[in-house]
mmCIF file of C-alpha atoms in Angstrom:
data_model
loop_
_atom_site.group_PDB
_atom_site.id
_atom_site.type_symbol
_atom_site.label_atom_id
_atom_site.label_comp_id
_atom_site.label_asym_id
_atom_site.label_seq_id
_atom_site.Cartn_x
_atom_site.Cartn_y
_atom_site.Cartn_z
ATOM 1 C CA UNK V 11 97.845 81.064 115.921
ATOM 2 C CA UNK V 12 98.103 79.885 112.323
ATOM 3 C CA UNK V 13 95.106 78.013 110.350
ATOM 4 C CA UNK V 14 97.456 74.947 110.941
ATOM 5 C CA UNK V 15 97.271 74.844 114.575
ATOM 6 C CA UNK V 16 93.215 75.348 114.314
ATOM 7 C CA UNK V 17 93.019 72.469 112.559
ATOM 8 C CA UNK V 18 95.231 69.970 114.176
ATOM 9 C CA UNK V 19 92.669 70.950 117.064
ATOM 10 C CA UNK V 20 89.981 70.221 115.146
ATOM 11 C CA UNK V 21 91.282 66.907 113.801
ATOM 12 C CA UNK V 22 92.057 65.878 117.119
ATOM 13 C CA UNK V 23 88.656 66.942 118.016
ATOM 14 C CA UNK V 24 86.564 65.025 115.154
ATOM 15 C CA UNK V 25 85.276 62.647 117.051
ATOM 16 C CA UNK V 26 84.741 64.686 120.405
ATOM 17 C CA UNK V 27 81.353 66.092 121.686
ATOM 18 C CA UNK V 28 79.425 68.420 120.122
ATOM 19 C CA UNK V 29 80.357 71.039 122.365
ATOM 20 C CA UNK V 30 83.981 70.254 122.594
ATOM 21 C CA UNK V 31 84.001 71.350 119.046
ATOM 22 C CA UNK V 32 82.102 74.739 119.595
ATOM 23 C CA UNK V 33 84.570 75.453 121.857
ATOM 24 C CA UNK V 34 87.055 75.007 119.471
ATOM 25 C CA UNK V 35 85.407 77.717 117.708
ATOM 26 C CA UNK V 36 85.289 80.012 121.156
ATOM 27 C CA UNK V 37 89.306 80.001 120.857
ATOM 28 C CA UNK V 38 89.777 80.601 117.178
ATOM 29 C CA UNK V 39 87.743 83.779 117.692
ATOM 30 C CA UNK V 40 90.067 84.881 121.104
ATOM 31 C CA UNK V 41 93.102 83.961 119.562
ATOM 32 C CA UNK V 42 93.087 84.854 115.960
ATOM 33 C CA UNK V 43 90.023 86.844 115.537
ATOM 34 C CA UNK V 44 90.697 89.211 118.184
ATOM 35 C CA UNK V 45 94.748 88.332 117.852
ATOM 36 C CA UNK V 46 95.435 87.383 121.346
ATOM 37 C CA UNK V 47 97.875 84.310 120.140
ATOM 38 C CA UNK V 48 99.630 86.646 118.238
ATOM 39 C CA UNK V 49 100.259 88.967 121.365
ATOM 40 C CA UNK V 50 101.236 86.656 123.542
ATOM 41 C CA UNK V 51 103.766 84.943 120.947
ATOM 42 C CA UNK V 52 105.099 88.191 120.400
ATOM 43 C CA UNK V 53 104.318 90.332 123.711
ATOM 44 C CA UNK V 54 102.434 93.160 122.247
ATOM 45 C CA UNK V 55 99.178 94.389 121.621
ATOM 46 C CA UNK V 56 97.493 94.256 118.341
ATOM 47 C CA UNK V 57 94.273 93.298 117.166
ATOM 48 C CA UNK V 58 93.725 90.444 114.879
ATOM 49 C CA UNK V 59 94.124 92.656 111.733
ATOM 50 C CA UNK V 60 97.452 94.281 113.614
ATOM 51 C CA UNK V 61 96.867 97.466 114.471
ATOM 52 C CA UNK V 62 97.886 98.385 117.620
ATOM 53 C CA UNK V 63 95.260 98.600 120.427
ATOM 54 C CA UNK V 64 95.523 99.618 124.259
ATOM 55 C CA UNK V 65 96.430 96.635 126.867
ATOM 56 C CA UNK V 66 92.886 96.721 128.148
ATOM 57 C CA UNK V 67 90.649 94.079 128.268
ATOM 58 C CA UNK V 68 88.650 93.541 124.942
ATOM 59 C CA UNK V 69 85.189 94.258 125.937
ATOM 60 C CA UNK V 70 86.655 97.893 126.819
ATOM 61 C CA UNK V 71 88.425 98.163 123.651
ATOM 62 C CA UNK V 72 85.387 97.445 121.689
ATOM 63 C CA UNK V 73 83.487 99.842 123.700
ATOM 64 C CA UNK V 74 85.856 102.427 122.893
ATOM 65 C CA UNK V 75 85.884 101.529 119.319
ATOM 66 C CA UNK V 76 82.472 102.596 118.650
ATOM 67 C CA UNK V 77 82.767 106.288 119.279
ATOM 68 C CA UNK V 78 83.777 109.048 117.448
ATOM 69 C CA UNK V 79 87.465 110.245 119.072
ATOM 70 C CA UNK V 80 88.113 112.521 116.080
ATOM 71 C CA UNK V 81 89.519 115.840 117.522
ATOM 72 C CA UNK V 82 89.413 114.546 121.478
ATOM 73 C CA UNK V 83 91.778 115.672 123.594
ATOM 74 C CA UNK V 84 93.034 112.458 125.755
ATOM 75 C CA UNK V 85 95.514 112.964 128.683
ATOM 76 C CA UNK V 86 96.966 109.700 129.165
ATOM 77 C CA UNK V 87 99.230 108.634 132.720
ATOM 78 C CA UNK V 88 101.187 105.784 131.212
ATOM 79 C CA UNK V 89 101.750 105.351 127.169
ATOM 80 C CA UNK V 90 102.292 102.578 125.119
ATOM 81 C CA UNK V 91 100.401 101.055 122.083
ATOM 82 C CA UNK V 92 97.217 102.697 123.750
ATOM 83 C CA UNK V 93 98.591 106.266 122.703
ATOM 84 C CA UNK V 94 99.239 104.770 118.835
ATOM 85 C CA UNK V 95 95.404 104.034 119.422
ATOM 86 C CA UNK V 96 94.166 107.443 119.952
ATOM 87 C CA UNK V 97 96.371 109.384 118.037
ATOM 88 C CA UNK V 98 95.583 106.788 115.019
ATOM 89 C CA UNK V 99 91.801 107.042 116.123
ATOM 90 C CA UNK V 100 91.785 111.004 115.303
ATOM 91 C CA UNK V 101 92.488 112.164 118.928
ATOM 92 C CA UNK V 102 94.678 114.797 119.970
ATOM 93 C CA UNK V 103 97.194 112.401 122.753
ATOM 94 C CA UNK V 104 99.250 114.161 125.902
ATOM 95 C CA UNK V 105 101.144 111.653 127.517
ATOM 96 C CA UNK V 106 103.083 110.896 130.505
ATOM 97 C CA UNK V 107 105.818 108.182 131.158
ATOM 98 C CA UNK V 108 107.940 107.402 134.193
ATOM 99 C CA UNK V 109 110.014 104.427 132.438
ATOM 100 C CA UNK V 110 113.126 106.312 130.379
ATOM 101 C CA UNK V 111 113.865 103.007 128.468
ATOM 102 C CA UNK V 112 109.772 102.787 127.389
ATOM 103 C CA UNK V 113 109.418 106.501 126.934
ATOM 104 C CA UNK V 114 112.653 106.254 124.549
ATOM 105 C CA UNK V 115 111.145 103.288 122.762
ATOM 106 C CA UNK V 116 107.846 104.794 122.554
ATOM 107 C CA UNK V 117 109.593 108.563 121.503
ATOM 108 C CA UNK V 118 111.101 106.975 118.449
ATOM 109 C CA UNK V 119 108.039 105.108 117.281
ATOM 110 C CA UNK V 120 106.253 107.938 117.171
ATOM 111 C CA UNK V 121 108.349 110.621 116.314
ATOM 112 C CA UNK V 122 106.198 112.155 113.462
ATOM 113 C CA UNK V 123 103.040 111.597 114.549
ATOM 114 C CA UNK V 124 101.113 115.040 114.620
ATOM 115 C CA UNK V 125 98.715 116.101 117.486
ATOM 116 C CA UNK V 126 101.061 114.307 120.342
ATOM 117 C CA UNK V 127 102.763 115.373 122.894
ATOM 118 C CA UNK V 128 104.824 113.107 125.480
ATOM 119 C CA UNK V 129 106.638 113.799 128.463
ATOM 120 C CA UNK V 130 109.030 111.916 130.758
ATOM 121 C CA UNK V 131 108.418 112.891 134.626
ATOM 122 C CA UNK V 132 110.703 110.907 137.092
ATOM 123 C CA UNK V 133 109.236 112.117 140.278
ATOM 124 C CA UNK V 134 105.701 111.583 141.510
ATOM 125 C CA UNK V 135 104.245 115.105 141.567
ATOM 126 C CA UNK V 136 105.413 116.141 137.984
ATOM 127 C CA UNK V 137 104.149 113.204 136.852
ATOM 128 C CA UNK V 138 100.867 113.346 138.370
ATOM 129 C CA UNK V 139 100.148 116.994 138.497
ATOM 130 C CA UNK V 140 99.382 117.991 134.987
ATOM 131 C CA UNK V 141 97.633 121.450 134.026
ATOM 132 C CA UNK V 142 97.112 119.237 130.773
ATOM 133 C CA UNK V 143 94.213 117.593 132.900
ATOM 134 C CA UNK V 144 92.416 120.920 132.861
ATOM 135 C CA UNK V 145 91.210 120.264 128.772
ATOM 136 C CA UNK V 146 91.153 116.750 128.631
ATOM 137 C CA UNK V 147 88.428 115.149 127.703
ATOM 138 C CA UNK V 148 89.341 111.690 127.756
ATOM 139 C CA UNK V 149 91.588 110.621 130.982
ATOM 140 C CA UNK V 150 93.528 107.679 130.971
ATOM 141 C CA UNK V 151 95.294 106.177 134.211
ATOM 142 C CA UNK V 152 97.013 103.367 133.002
ATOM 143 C CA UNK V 153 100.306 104.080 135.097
ATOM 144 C CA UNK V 154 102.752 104.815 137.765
ATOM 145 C CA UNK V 155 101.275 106.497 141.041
ATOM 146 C CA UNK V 156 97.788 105.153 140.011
ATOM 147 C CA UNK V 157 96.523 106.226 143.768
ATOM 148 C CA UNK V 158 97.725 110.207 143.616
ATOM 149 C CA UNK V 159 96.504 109.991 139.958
ATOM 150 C CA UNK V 160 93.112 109.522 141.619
ATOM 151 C CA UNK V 161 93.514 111.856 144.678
ATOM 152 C CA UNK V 162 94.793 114.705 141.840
ATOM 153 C CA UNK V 163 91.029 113.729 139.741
ATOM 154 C CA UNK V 164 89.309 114.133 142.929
ATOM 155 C CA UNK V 165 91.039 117.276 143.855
ATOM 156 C CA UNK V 166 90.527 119.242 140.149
ATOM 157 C CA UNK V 167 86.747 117.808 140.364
ATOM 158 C CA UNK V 168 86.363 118.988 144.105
ATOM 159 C CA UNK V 169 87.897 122.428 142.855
ATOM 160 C CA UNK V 170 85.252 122.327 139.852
ATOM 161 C CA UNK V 171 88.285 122.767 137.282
ATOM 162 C CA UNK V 172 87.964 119.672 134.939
ATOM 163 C CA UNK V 173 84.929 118.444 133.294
ATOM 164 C CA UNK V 174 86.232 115.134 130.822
ATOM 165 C CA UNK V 175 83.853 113.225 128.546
ATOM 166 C CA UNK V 176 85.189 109.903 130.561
ATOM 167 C CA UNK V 177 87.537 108.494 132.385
ATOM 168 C CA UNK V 178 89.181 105.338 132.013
ATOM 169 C CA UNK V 179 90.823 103.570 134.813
ATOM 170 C CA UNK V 180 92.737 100.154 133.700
ATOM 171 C CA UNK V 181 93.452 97.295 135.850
ATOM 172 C CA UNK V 182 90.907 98.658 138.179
ATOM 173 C CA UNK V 183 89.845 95.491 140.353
ATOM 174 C CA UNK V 184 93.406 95.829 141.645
ATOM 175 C CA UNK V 185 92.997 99.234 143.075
ATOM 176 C CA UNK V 186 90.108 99.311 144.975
ATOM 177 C CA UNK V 187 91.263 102.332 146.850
ATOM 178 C CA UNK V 188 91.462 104.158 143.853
ATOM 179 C CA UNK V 189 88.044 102.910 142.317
ATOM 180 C CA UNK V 190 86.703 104.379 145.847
ATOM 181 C CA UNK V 191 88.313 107.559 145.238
ATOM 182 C CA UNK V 192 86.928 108.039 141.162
ATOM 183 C CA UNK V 193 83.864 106.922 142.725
ATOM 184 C CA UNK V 194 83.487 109.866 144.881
ATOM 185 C CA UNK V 195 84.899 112.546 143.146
ATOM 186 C CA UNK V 196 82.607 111.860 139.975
ATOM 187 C CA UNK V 197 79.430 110.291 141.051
ATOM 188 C CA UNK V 198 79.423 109.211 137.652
ATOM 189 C CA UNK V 199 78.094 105.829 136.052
ATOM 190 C CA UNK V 200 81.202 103.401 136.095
ATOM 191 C CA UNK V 201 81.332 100.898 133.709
ATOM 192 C CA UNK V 202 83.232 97.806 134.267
ATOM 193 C CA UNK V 203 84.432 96.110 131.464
ATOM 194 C CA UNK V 204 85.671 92.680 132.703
ATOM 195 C CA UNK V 205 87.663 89.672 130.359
ATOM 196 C CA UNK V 206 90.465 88.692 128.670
ATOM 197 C CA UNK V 207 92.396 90.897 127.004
ATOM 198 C CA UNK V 208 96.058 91.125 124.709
ATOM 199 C CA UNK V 209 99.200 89.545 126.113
ATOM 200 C CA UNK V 210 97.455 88.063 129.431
ATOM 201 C CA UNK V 211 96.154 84.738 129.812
ATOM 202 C CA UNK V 212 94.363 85.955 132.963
ATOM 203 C CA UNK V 213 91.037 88.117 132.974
ATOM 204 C CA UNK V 214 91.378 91.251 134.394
ATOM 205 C CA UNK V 215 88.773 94.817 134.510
ATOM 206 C CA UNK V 216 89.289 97.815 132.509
ATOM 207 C CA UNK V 217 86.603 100.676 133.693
ATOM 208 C CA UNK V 218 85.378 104.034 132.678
ATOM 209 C CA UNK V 219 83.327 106.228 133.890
ATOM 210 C CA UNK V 220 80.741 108.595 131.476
ATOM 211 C CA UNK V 221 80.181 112.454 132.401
ATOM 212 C CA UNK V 222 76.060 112.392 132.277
ATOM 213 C CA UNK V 223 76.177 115.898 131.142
ATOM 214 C CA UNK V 224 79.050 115.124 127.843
ATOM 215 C CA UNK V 225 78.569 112.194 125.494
ATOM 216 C CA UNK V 226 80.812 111.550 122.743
ATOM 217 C CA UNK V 227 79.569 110.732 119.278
ATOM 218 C CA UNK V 228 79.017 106.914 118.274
ATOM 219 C CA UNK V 229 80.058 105.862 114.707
ATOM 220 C CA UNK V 230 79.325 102.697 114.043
ATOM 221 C CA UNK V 231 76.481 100.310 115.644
ATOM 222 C CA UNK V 232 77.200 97.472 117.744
ATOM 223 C CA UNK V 233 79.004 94.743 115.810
ATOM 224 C CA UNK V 234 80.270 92.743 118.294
ATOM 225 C CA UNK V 235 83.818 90.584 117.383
ATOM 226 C CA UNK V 236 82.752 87.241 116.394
ATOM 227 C CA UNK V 237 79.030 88.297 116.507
ATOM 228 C CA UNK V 238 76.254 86.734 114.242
ATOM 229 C CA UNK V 239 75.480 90.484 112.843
ATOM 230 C CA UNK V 240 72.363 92.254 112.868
ATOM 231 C CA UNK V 241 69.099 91.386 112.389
ATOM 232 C CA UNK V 242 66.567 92.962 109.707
ATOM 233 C CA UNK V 243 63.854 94.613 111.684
ATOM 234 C CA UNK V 244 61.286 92.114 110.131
ATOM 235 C CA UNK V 245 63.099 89.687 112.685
ATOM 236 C CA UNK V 246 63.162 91.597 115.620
#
């Protein structure tokens, strides 16, 4: 959304309630602070500085944003703009795609990227079954076959072979089932990250959950998008 159509809004809006105008401020920060306009103009996800971001919701994004993913190993079921993400975030990115015509698309973007590696799997068990899961630290199910995805985790936790910093689980108030399943296998925390997000004009919940035992480092403090900043400790 340009600075034009934020202020035909606010024109129109001059003579409106005081809280008909704060919200006017509410949408400039969705749309062009954190670029949602943008993505849903043009059907893609970037942030409102461009760079390309995951098709989570925004809460999760941010939550993401604030650790260290230098040198972590992410195993992602599904690709996209999330695997520019990691792989521009320092990580080192397996992926796995089901769609030829995406994978293509998504092969030529990132044809000389170092540190990834991406394959197309047609059928379900090739897909889901990846040895690759074995020294991941960061899991990602984001795809096709979301609900073996989950019975595979559960299986290589139940056999005691994988031991990831988090998982991530997108879109996961639609898959109940498989929540039930991550729930089980990990007994981890699960955090549910819940809002808008890029492209959709429909709130949605992106989760992860956080191995008690392995914490990744944070490098940055929270700074919230559109936040006020932080107070000196003389305010607290």
């Amino acid at each position: 959304m340009t600075n034009t159509h934020f202020w035909i809004l606010q024109k129109v809006l001059k003579r409106a309630s005081r809280a008909s105008l704060e919200q006017v401020k509410t949408y400039r920060i969705l749309g062009e602070t954190y670029g949602q306009y943008n993505s849903i103009e043009n059907w893609d996800c970037h942030d409102g500085e461009g760079r390309e971001i995951p098709w989570y919701t925004y809460p999760a994004i941010e939550y993401l944003d604030s650790f260290d993913l230098n040198g972590v190993r992410v195993l992602e079921y599904g690709s996209g703009n999330s695997s520019i993400y990691y792989l521009n975030a320092g990580a080192e990115v397996t992926s796995v795609e089901n769609d030829k015509g995406w994978f293509d698309k998504i092969s030529a973007s990132l044809a000389d990227k170092p540190h990834f590696t991406y394959f197309f799997e047609r059928e379900e068990a090739q897909y889901v079954e990846r040895d690759e899961i074995r020294n991941a630290d960061i899991v990602v199910i984001d795809g096709r076959y979301r609900n073996a995805c989950a019975r595979f985790v559960r299986e290589q936790f139940q056999q005691k072979r994988i031991d990831p910093t988090m998982i991530v689980f997108d879109n996961s108030d639609r898959h109940p089932d498989c929540i039930a399943l991550l729930d089980e296998a990990t007994g981890w925390n699960r955090c549910d990250f819940n809002g808008f997000g890029p492209i959709n004009s429909y709130t949605w919940t992106t989760s992860a959950y956080l191995n008690p035992s392995r914490q990744l480092p944070r490098k940055k403090p929270l700074a919230p998008i559109g936040g006020l900043g932080i107070l000196s400790a003389d305010d607290s």
